[in-house]
Coordinates of C-alpha atoms in Angstrom, one line a residue:
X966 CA 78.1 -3.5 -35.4
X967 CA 74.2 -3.3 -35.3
X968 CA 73.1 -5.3 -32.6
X969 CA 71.2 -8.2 -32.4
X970 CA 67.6 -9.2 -33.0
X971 CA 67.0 -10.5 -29.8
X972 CA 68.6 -8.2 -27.6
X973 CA 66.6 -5.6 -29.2
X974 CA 63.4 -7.7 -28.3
X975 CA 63.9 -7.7 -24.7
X976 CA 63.0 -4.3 -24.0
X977 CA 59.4 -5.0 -25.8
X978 CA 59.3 -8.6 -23.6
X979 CA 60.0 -7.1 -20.2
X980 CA 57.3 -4.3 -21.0
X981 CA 54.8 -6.6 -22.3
X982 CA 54.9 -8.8 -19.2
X983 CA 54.5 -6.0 -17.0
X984 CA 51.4 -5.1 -19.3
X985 CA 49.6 -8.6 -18.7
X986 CA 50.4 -8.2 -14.8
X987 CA 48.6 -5.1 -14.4
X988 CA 46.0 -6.4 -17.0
X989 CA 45.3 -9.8 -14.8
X990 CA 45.6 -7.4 -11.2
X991 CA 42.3 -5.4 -13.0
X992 CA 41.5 -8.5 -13.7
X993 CA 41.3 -9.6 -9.8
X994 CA 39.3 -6.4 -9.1
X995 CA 37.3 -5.7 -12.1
X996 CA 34.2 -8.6 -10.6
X997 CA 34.0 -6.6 -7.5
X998 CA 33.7 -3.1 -9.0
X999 CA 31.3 -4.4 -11.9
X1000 CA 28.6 -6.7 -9.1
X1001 CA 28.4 -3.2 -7.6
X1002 CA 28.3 -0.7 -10.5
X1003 CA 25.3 -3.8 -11.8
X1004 CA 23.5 -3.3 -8.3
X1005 CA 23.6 0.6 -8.3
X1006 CA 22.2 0.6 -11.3
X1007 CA 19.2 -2.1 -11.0
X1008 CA 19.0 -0.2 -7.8
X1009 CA 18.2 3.0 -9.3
X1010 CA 16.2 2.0 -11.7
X1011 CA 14.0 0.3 -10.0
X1012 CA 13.1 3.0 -8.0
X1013 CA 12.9 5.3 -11.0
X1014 CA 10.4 2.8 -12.5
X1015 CA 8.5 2.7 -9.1
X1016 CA 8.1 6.4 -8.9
X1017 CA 7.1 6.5 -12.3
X1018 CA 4.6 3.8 -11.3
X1019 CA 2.9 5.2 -8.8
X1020 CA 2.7 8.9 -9.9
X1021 CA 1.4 7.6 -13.6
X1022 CA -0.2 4.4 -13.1
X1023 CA -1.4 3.3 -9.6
X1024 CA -1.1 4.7 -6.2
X1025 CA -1.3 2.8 -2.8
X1026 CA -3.3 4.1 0.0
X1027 CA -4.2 3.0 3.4
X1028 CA -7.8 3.5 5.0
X1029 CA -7.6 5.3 8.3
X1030 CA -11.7 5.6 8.9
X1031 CA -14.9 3.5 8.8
X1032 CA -16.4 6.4 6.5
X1033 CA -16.6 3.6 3.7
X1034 CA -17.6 0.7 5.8
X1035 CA -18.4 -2.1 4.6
X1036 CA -17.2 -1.6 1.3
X1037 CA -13.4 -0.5 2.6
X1038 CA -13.1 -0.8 6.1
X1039 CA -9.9 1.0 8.7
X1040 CA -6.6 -0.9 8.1
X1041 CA -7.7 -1.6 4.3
X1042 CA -4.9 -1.3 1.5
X1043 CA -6.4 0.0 -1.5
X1044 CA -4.6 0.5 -5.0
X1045 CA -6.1 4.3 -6.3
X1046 CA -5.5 3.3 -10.6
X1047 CA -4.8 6.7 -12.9
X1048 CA -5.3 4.7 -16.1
X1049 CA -8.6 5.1 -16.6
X1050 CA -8.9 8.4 -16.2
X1051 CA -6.5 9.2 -19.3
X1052 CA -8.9 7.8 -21.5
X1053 CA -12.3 8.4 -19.7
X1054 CA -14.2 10.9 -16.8
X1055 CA -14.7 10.3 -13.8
X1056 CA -18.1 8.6 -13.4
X1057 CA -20.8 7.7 -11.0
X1058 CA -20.0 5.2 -8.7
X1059 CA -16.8 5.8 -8.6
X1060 CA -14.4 5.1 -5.8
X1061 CA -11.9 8.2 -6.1
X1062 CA -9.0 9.1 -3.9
X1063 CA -8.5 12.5 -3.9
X1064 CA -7.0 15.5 -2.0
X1065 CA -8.5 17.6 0.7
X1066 CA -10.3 20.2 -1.3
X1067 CA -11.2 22.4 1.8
X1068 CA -9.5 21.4 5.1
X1069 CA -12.5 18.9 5.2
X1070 CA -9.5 16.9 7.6
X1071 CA -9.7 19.1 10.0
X1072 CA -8.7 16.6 12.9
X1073 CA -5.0 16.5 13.7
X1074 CA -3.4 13.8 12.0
X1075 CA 0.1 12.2 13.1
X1076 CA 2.8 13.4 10.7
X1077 CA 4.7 10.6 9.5
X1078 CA 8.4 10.6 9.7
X1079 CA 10.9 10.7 7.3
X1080 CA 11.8 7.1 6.5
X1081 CA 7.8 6.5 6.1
X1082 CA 7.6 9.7 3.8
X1083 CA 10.5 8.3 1.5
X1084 CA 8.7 4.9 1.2
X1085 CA 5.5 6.6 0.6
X1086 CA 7.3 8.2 -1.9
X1087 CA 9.0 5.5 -3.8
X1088 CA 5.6 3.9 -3.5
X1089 CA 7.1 0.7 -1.7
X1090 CA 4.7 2.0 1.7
X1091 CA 1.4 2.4 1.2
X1092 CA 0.6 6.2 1.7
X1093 CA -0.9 7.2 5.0
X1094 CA -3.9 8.9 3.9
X1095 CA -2.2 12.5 5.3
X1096 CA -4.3 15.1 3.5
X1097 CA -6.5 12.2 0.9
X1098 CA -9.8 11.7 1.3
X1099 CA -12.2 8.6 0.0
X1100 CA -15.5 8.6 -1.4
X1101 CA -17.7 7.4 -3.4
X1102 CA -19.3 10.1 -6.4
X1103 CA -22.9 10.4 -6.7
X1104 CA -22.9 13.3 -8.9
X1105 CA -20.9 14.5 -12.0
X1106 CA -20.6 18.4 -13.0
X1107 CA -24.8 19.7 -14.3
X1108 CA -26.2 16.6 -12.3
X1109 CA -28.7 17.3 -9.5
X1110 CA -28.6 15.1 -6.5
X1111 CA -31.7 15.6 -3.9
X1112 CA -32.2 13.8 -0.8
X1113 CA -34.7 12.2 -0.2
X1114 CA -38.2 11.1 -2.1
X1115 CA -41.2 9.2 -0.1
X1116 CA -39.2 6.3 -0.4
X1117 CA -36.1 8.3 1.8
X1118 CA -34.0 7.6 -1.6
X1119 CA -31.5 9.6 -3.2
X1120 CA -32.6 11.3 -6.2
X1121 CA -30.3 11.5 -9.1
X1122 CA -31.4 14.0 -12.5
X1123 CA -35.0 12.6 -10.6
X1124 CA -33.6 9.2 -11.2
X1125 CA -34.0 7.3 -7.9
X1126 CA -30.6 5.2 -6.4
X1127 CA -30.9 1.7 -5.2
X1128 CA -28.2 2.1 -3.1
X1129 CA -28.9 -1.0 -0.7
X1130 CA -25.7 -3.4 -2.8
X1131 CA -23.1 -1.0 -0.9
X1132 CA -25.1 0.7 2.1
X1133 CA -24.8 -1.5 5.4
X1134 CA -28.0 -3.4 5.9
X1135 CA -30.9 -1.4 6.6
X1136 CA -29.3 2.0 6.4
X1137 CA -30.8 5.2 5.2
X1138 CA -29.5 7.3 2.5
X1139 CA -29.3 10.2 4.1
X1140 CA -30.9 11.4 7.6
X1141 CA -29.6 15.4 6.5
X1142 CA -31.7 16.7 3.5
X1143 CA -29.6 18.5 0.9
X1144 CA -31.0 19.3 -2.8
X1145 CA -27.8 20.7 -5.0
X1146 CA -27.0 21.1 -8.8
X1147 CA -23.6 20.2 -9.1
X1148 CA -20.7 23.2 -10.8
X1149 CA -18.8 22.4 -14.0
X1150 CA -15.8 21.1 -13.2
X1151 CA -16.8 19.5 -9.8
X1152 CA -18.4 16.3 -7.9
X1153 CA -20.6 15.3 -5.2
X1154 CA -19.4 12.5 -2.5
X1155 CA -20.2 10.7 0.2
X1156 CA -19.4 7.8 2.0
X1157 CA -20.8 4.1 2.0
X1158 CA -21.4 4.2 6.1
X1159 CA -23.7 7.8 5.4
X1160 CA -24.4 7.9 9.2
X1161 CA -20.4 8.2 9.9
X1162 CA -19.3 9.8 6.6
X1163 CA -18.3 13.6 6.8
X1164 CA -18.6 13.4 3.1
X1165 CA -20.4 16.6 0.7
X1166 CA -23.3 17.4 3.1
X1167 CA -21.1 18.3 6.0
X1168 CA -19.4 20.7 4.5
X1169 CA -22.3 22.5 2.2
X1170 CA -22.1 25.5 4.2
X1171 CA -18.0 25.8 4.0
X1172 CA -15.7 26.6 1.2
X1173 CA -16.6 25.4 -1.9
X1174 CA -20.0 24.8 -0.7
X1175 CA -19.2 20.4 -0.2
X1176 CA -18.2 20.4 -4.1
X1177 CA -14.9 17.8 -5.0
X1178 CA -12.4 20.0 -7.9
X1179 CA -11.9 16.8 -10.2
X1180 CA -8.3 18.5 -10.1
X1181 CA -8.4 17.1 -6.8
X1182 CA -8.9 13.2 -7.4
X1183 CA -5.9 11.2 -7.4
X1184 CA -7.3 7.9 -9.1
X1185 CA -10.4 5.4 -8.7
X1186 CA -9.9 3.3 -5.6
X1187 CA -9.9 -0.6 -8.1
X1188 CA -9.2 -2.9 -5.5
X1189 CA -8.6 -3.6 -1.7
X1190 CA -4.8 -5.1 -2.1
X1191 CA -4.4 -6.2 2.0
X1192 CA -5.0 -7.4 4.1
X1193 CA -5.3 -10.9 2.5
X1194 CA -9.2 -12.0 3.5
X1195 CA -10.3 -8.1 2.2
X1196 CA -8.7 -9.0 -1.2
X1197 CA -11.2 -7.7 -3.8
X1198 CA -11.8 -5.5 -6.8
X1199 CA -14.4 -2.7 -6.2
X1200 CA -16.5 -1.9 -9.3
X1201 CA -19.3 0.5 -9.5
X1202 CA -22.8 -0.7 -8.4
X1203 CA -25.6 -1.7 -11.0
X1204 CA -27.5 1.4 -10.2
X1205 CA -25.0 4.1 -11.5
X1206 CA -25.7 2.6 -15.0
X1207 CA -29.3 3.6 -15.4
X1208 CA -29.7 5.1 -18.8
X1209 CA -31.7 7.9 -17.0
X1210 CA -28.9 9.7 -15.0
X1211 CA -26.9 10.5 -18.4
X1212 CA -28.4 14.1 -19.0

């Protein structure tokens, strides 16, 4: 005799219980497991959007020197943009950031350590300033920059700066005469506090003759992002844009 529906159905029954008794113990653990696999991954991509960030769209640097005081002053937190310069040249006036082009930093400088150099690196710590420089450019590749007329003002293709909207009050130009043409491909700094500024001038007679590689710059110093009561964007002076320095 065949046998019976039903004792043929117990077999399947007794299997598909166990089934949905596994399925509900995944169940239990399957919240855990996914949370974390979810924070891993917002994890990771954040920092993958961070680094992106900050070596395609905007750097943060800290000021270590008075070289650019007033305009940035030691302790500052600037944000170096790279935006601009996808779609335009460096210019006069310019903040840049850039990277020792001659061991201009010759001082020693404390190494940071290892948990410092990964924030750097991820961009969520401001960098140190460990082999960058800042300045602000006077003159573009072909220009030539001469210091000083009567007046003890920088000359510019013979255009004359009026540099007193970012010099400190009452400060000369320049107390080192210097008269340059600048090389293709290459700029001419110097600092906003000239008489504490080892900028161009003091280091004509080294490598490279005081000359910034634009390969060198890193982005254009836009605004001072810390502390808090320094908060301000930094835009080129009224000067730069006399019709007369375009050659």
């Amino acid at each position: 005799m065949a046998p019976s529906t039903a004792t043929r159905a117990r077999p399947v029954a007794k299997r598909a219980r166990r089934s949905k008794g596994r399925h509900r113990r995944l169940k239990q653990r399957n919240p855990l497991l996914s949370l974390l696999i979810e924070m891993t991954t917002v994890t990771v991509l954040a920092l993958v959007i961070t680094v992106v960030l900050r070596l395609f769209v905007a750097e943060a640097f800290y000021v270590p020197s008075e070289s650019m005081y007033d305009t940035l002053t030691t302790n500052d937190r600037i944000l170096a943009e790279k935006v601009s310069y996808l779609h335009r040249d460096v210019d006069r006036g310019d903040i840049i950031v850039f990277k020792d082009p001659a061991n201009w930093l010759n001082e020693e400088q404390a190494t940071p350590g290892a948990l410092r150099r990964v924030g750097e690196f991820v961009g969520i710590l401001p960098r140190s300033g460990e082999g960058h420089l800042v300045k602000r450019v006077i003159g573009l590749p072909g220009d030539r920059v001469f210091c000083c007329d009567r007046s003890g003002r920088i000359l510019v293709n013979k255009i004359p700066l009026d540099e007193q909207e970012y010099l400190l009050k009452d400060a000369k130009p320049s107390l080192q005469p210097f008269d340059v043409v600048v090389p293709p491909g290459h700029l001419w700094v110097m600092g906003d506090n000239r008489a504490e500024s080892a900028d161009s001038r003091a280091h004509m007679g080294g490598p490279g003759g005081g000359f910034v590689p634009i390969e060198n710059v890193v982005g254009r110093a836009c605004c001072v992002i810390w502390p808090s009561d320094r908060m301000t964007m930094l835009r080129p002076p009224e000067t730069f844009k006399k019709p007369g320095l375009k050659k």
